[in-house]
């Protein structure tokens, strides 16, 4: 029963779990009905608390820096430093890429896991800046934390993927996808062609989320997310947010893209988009969806299992 040890009981379907629980203990050893929807890849089950701890750090960074993490403000640079320090300690090859916009310096954080074919890159990204009005926790400490925790899970698993995993945290998204556009525009064509897929995570922690939006830009990539959520008995709907987040910078360069979102909320771009504006269980599902996609698309083999939880 390897799968059950790696996936929550939700993967088996509520009815089946109820049936199993109501049986005498010995009956469990007998033939088990095939679950209706079981995820095809064994990715780690990352505790929601891990991602929430990063989101709390971004909240604290905003609180210590005039209440925001916006482009050109000290809270942005502190956010970038936090992400980079975690990745450096976990063994990633990291780059702090600077750019100038509106007379202020911005930064993208880029991190490569130094395993797998460098000519086939699976890229997960999220924007790291907030608007000046608030700390930007659903938008987008939620995505930044989910992607960071996925990267750290890759390190903890000492993963040996077939393809190269790259992670990005973009500056100045709120001012027009500035950081991601800069990154893509400054990649030589040969480097750009190595990026086989880009997955975007923007606003993935909204309270009371019951249905996740899956970007419809790529049917193939979108199906990876849908497969994960189905294994958890969670509903999805196809959405097209076109040019409204950083995936557009990659799509415009001919790269296959997708992503997920829990959607916005009453505190969108407001002061109240704080740590109380996101929900732990939603963060857990979003983070594990990101990890599932990373494991599946980069081809992390079973030898990387069992997953070693955080110390
Ligand atoms: Zn956003």
Coordinates of C-alpha atoms and ligand atoms in Angstrom, one line a residue:
X1 CA 0.0 0.0 0.0
X2 CA 2.8 2.4 -0.9
X3 CA 0.4 4.9 -2.5
X4 CA -1.7 5.3 0.6
X5 CA 1.3 6.0 2.7
X6 CA 2.2 8.9 0.3
X7 CA -1.2 10.3 -0.4
X8 CA -4.0 11.4 1.8
X9 CA -7.0 9.2 2.3
X10 CA -8.9 11.6 0.0
X11 CA -7.1 10.0 -2.9
X12 CA -9.1 6.8 -2.3
X13 CA -12.5 8.6 -2.3
X14 CA -14.5 9.3 0.8
X15 CA -16.9 6.4 0.3
X16 CA -14.1 3.8 0.0
X17 CA -12.4 5.1 3.1
X18 CA -15.6 4.9 5.1
X19 CA -16.1 1.4 3.9
X20 CA -12.6 0.3 4.8
X21 CA -12.8 1.9 8.2
X22 CA -16.1 0.1 9.0
X23 CA -14.5 -3.3 8.2
X24 CA -12.9 -5.5 10.8
X25 CA -9.2 -5.0 10.9
X26 CA -8.3 -8.3 9.1
X27 CA -10.4 -7.4 6.1
X28 CA -8.0 -4.7 5.1
X29 CA -5.5 -7.3 4.0
X30 CA -7.9 -8.7 1.5
X31 CA -8.3 -7.4 -2.1
X32 CA -8.7 -3.7 -2.2
X33 CA -10.9 -2.1 -4.9
X34 CA -9.0 0.0 -7.4
X35 CA -9.3 3.6 -6.4
X36 CA -11.3 5.8 -8.8
X37 CA -8.6 8.4 -9.2
X38 CA -5.0 7.9 -8.0
X39 CA -2.2 10.2 -8.9
X40 CA 0.3 8.7 -11.3
X41 CA 3.4 10.1 -9.7
X42 CA 4.6 9.8 -6.1
X43 CA 5.5 13.3 -5.0
X44 CA 6.0 14.2 -1.3
X45 CA 3.1 15.1 0.9
X46 CA 4.4 18.6 2.0
X47 CA 2.9 19.9 5.3
X48 CA 0.9 23.1 4.8
X49 CA 2.7 24.5 7.8
X50 CA 5.9 24.6 5.8
X51 CA 4.4 27.0 3.2
X52 CA 2.6 29.0 5.9
X53 CA 5.9 29.6 7.7
X54 CA 7.3 31.3 4.6
X55 CA 4.1 33.4 4.2
X56 CA 4.5 34.5 7.8
X57 CA 8.1 35.5 7.0
X58 CA 6.8 37.7 4.1
X59 CA 4.2 39.2 6.5
X60 CA 7.0 40.0 9.0
X61 CA 9.2 41.5 6.3
X62 CA 6.3 43.8 5.2
X63 CA 5.6 44.7 8.8
X64 CA 9.2 45.8 9.3
X65 CA 9.3 47.7 6.0
X66 CA 6.4 50.2 5.9
X67 CA 3.8 47.6 5.4
X68 CA 4.6 46.4 1.9
X69 CA 7.0 44.4 -0.3
X70 CA 6.6 46.6 -3.4
X71 CA 9.1 47.2 -6.3
X72 CA 11.7 49.7 -5.3
X73 CA 10.9 49.4 -1.6
X74 CA 13.1 47.8 1.1
X75 CA 10.5 45.1 1.7
X76 CA 11.0 43.8 -1.8
X77 CA 14.7 43.4 -1.4
X78 CA 14.3 41.8 2.0
X79 CA 11.8 39.3 0.4
X80 CA 14.4 38.4 -2.4
X81 CA 17.1 38.0 0.2
X82 CA 14.9 35.6 2.3
X83 CA 14.1 33.4 -0.8
X84 CA 17.7 33.4 -1.9
X85 CA 19.1 32.5 1.5
X86 CA 16.8 29.5 1.8
X87 CA 17.7 28.3 -1.7
X88 CA 21.5 28.8 -1.1
X89 CA 21.3 26.8 2.1
X90 CA 19.5 24.0 0.2
X91 CA 22.1 23.5 -2.5
X92 CA 20.6 25.4 -5.4
X93 CA 22.6 27.4 -7.9
X94 CA 21.0 30.9 -7.4
X95 CA 21.2 34.2 -9.2
X96 CA 19.9 37.6 -8.2
X97 CA 19.2 39.3 -11.5
X98 CA 18.8 43.1 -11.3
X99 CA 16.9 45.4 -13.6
X100 CA 15.7 49.0 -13.5
X101 CA 12.2 50.2 -13.7
X102 CA 10.6 53.6 -12.8
X103 CA 14.1 54.7 -11.6
X104 CA 14.3 51.9 -9.1
X105 CA 16.3 48.7 -9.0
X106 CA 14.3 45.4 -9.0
X107 CA 15.4 41.8 -8.7
X108 CA 14.5 38.4 -10.0
X109 CA 15.6 35.4 -8.0
X110 CA 16.5 32.4 -10.2
X111 CA 17.4 29.0 -8.8
X112 CA 18.6 25.8 -10.6
X113 CA 18.6 22.4 -9.0
X114 CA 21.9 21.0 -10.3
X115 CA 20.6 17.7 -11.5
X116 CA 19.1 16.4 -14.8
X117 CA 19.4 17.4 -18.4
X118 CA 20.3 21.1 -18.6
X119 CA 18.9 21.2 -22.1
X120 CA 15.4 20.3 -20.9
X121 CA 14.2 22.8 -18.3
X122 CA 10.9 22.6 -16.3
X123 CA 10.4 26.0 -14.8
X124 CA 8.1 27.0 -11.9
X125 CA 7.7 30.6 -11.1
X126 CA 5.8 33.2 -9.1
X127 CA 5.9 37.0 -8.6
X128 CA 7.5 38.1 -5.4
X129 CA 6.4 41.8 -5.3
X130 CA 3.3 43.2 -3.6
X131 CA 1.5 46.4 -4.5
X132 CA 2.4 49.4 -2.3
X133 CA -0.9 49.3 -0.5
X134 CA -0.2 46.2 1.6
X135 CA 1.9 43.2 2.4
X136 CA 0.6 41.1 -0.6
X137 CA 0.1 37.8 1.1
X138 CA -2.4 36.1 -1.1
X139 CA -1.1 38.2 -4.0
X140 CA 1.5 36.8 -4.0
X141 CA 3.4 35.6 -0.9
X142 CA 1.1 32.6 -1.4
X143 CA 2.6 31.6 -4.8
X144 CA 6.1 32.6 -3.7
X145 CA 5.9 30.4 -0.6
X146 CA 4.4 27.4 -2.6
X147 CA 7.2 27.6 -5.2
X148 CA 9.9 28.0 -2.5
X149 CA 8.6 25.1 -0.5
X150 CA 8.5 22.9 -3.6
X151 CA 12.1 23.8 -4.3
X152 CA 13.1 23.0 -0.8
X153 CA 11.2 19.6 -1.0
X154 CA 13.3 18.8 -4.1
X155 CA 16.4 19.4 -2.1
X156 CA 15.2 17.4 0.9
X157 CA 14.4 14.5 -1.3
X158 CA 17.9 14.8 -2.9
X159 CA 15.9 14.4 -6.1
X160 CA 17.6 13.2 -9.3
X161 CA 15.2 14.3 -12.0
X162 CA 15.6 13.4 -15.7
X163 CA 15.1 17.1 -16.6
X164 CA 16.5 20.2 -15.1
X165 CA 14.2 22.0 -12.5
X166 CA 14.4 25.8 -12.4
X167 CA 12.5 28.1 -10.1
X168 CA 11.9 31.9 -10.4
X169 CA 10.6 34.7 -8.2
X170 CA 9.8 37.8 -10.3
X171 CA 10.1 41.4 -9.4
X172 CA 7.7 44.2 -10.5
X173 CA 5.0 42.0 -11.8
X174 CA 2.4 44.4 -10.4
X175 CA 3.8 47.1 -12.7
X176 CA 3.4 45.1 -15.9
X177 CA 5.3 41.8 -15.6
X178 CA 8.5 43.8 -15.7
X179 CA 10.8 41.2 -14.0
X180 CA 9.7 38.2 -16.0
X181 CA 9.7 40.1 -19.3
X182 CA 13.3 41.3 -18.5
X183 CA 14.4 37.7 -17.7
X184 CA 12.9 36.3 -20.9
X185 CA 14.1 39.2 -23.1
X186 CA 17.7 38.7 -21.9
X187 CA 17.9 35.0 -22.4
X188 CA 19.9 34.1 -25.5
X189 CA 17.7 32.2 -28.0
X190 CA 19.6 29.0 -27.3
X191 CA 18.8 29.3 -23.6
X192 CA 15.2 30.1 -24.2
X193 CA 14.7 27.0 -26.3
X194 CA 15.9 24.8 -23.4
X195 CA 12.8 25.9 -21.4
X196 CA 10.2 23.2 -22.2
X197 CA 7.5 24.3 -19.8
X198 CA 6.7 27.2 -17.5
X199 CA 4.2 26.9 -14.6
X200 CA 2.9 30.0 -12.8
X201 CA 1.6 30.4 -9.3
X202 CA -0.2 33.7 -8.6
X203 CA -2.7 34.0 -5.8
X204 CA -3.0 30.4 -4.5
X205 CA -4.0 30.8 -0.9
X206 CA -7.4 32.4 -0.8
X207 CA -9.7 31.4 2.1
X208 CA -12.5 29.0 1.5
X209 CA -11.2 27.9 -1.9
X210 CA -13.1 24.9 -3.1
X211 CA -12.3 24.9 -6.8
X212 CA -8.9 25.7 -8.2
X213 CA -8.4 27.5 -11.5
X214 CA -6.1 25.7 -14.0
X215 CA -4.7 27.8 -16.8
X216 CA -6.0 26.6 -20.2
X217 CA -3.0 27.8 -22.1
X218 CA -1.6 24.2 -22.5
X219 CA -3.9 21.2 -22.3
X220 CA -1.0 18.9 -21.6
X221 CA 0.4 20.9 -18.7
X222 CA -3.0 21.7 -17.4
X223 CA -3.9 18.0 -17.3
X224 CA -1.0 17.5 -14.8
X225 CA -2.7 19.8 -12.3
X226 CA -6.1 18.4 -13.0
X227 CA -4.8 14.9 -12.3
X228 CA -3.4 16.0 -9.0
X229 CA -6.6 17.7 -7.8
X230 CA -8.7 14.8 -8.9
X231 CA -6.6 12.5 -6.8
X232 CA -7.6 14.7 -3.9
X233 CA -11.2 14.9 -4.9
X234 CA -10.9 18.6 -5.4
X235 CA -12.7 20.4 -8.2
X236 CA -11.0 22.4 -10.9
X237 CA -12.1 24.7 -13.7
X238 CA -10.2 25.9 -16.7
X239 CA -9.4 29.6 -16.7
X240 CA -7.7 31.9 -19.1
X241 CA -6.1 34.9 -17.4
X242 CA -4.3 35.8 -20.6
X243 CA -1.6 38.5 -20.0
X244 CA -2.4 39.1 -16.3
X245 CA 0.6 37.3 -14.8
X246 CA 4.2 36.2 -15.6
X247 CA 3.3 33.1 -17.6
X248 CA 2.6 35.6 -20.4
X249 CA 6.2 36.6 -20.7
X250 CA 7.1 32.9 -21.4
X251 CA 4.1 32.2 -23.6
X252 CA 5.0 35.2 -25.8
X253 CA 8.4 33.6 -26.3
X254 CA 6.8 30.4 -27.6
X255 CA 7.2 28.4 -24.4
X256 CA 4.4 26.1 -23.3
X257 CA 2.8 27.4 -20.1
X258 CA 0.2 26.7 -17.5
X259 CA -0.5 27.5 -13.8
X260 CA -3.0 27.4 -11.0
X261 CA -4.9 29.9 -8.9
X262 CA -7.3 30.0 -6.0
X263 CA -8.5 33.3 -7.3
X264 CA -8.7 36.8 -5.7
X265 CA -10.5 37.9 -2.7
X266 CA -12.0 41.0 -1.0
X267 CA -8.6 42.1 0.1
X268 CA -7.1 42.1 -3.4
X269 CA -4.4 44.8 -3.7
X270 CA -5.4 46.2 -0.3
X271 CA -3.9 46.6 3.1
X272 CA -5.9 43.7 4.5
X273 CA -4.2 41.2 2.1
X274 CA -2.2 40.0 5.2
X275 CA -1.4 36.6 6.8
X276 CA -5.1 36.4 7.9
X277 CA -6.2 36.6 4.3
X278 CA -4.9 33.1 3.4
X279 CA -5.8 29.6 4.6
X280 CA -3.4 26.9 5.6
X281 CA -5.3 24.0 4.0
X282 CA -5.5 26.0 0.7
X283 CA -1.8 26.7 0.8
X284 CA -1.2 23.0 1.4
X285 CA -3.1 21.9 -1.6
X286 CA -1.5 24.6 -3.8
X287 CA 2.0 23.6 -2.7
X288 CA 1.4 19.9 -3.2
X289 CA 0.0 20.6 -6.7
X290 CA 3.2 22.5 -7.5
X291 CA 5.3 19.7 -6.2
X292 CA 3.3 17.1 -8.1
X293 CA 3.8 19.0 -11.3
X294 CA 7.6 19.3 -10.6
X295 CA 7.9 15.6 -9.8
X296 CA 5.9 14.5 -12.8
X297 CA 7.2 16.9 -15.5
X298 CA 10.8 16.8 -14.5
X299 CA 10.7 13.0 -14.1
X300 CA 11.9 12.5 -10.6
X301 CA 12.2 8.7 -10.3
X302 CA 11.2 6.5 -7.5
X303 CA 14.7 6.2 -6.2
X304 CA 14.3 9.7 -4.7
X305 CA 11.7 8.2 -2.3
X306 CA 11.0 7.8 0.5
X307 CA 10.5 11.5 1.1
X308 CA 12.6 12.9 4.0
X309 CA 10.5 15.3 5.9
X310 CA 12.0 18.6 7.1
X311 CA 14.1 18.4 10.2
Ligands
LIG1 ZN1 -0.3 38.6 -8.4

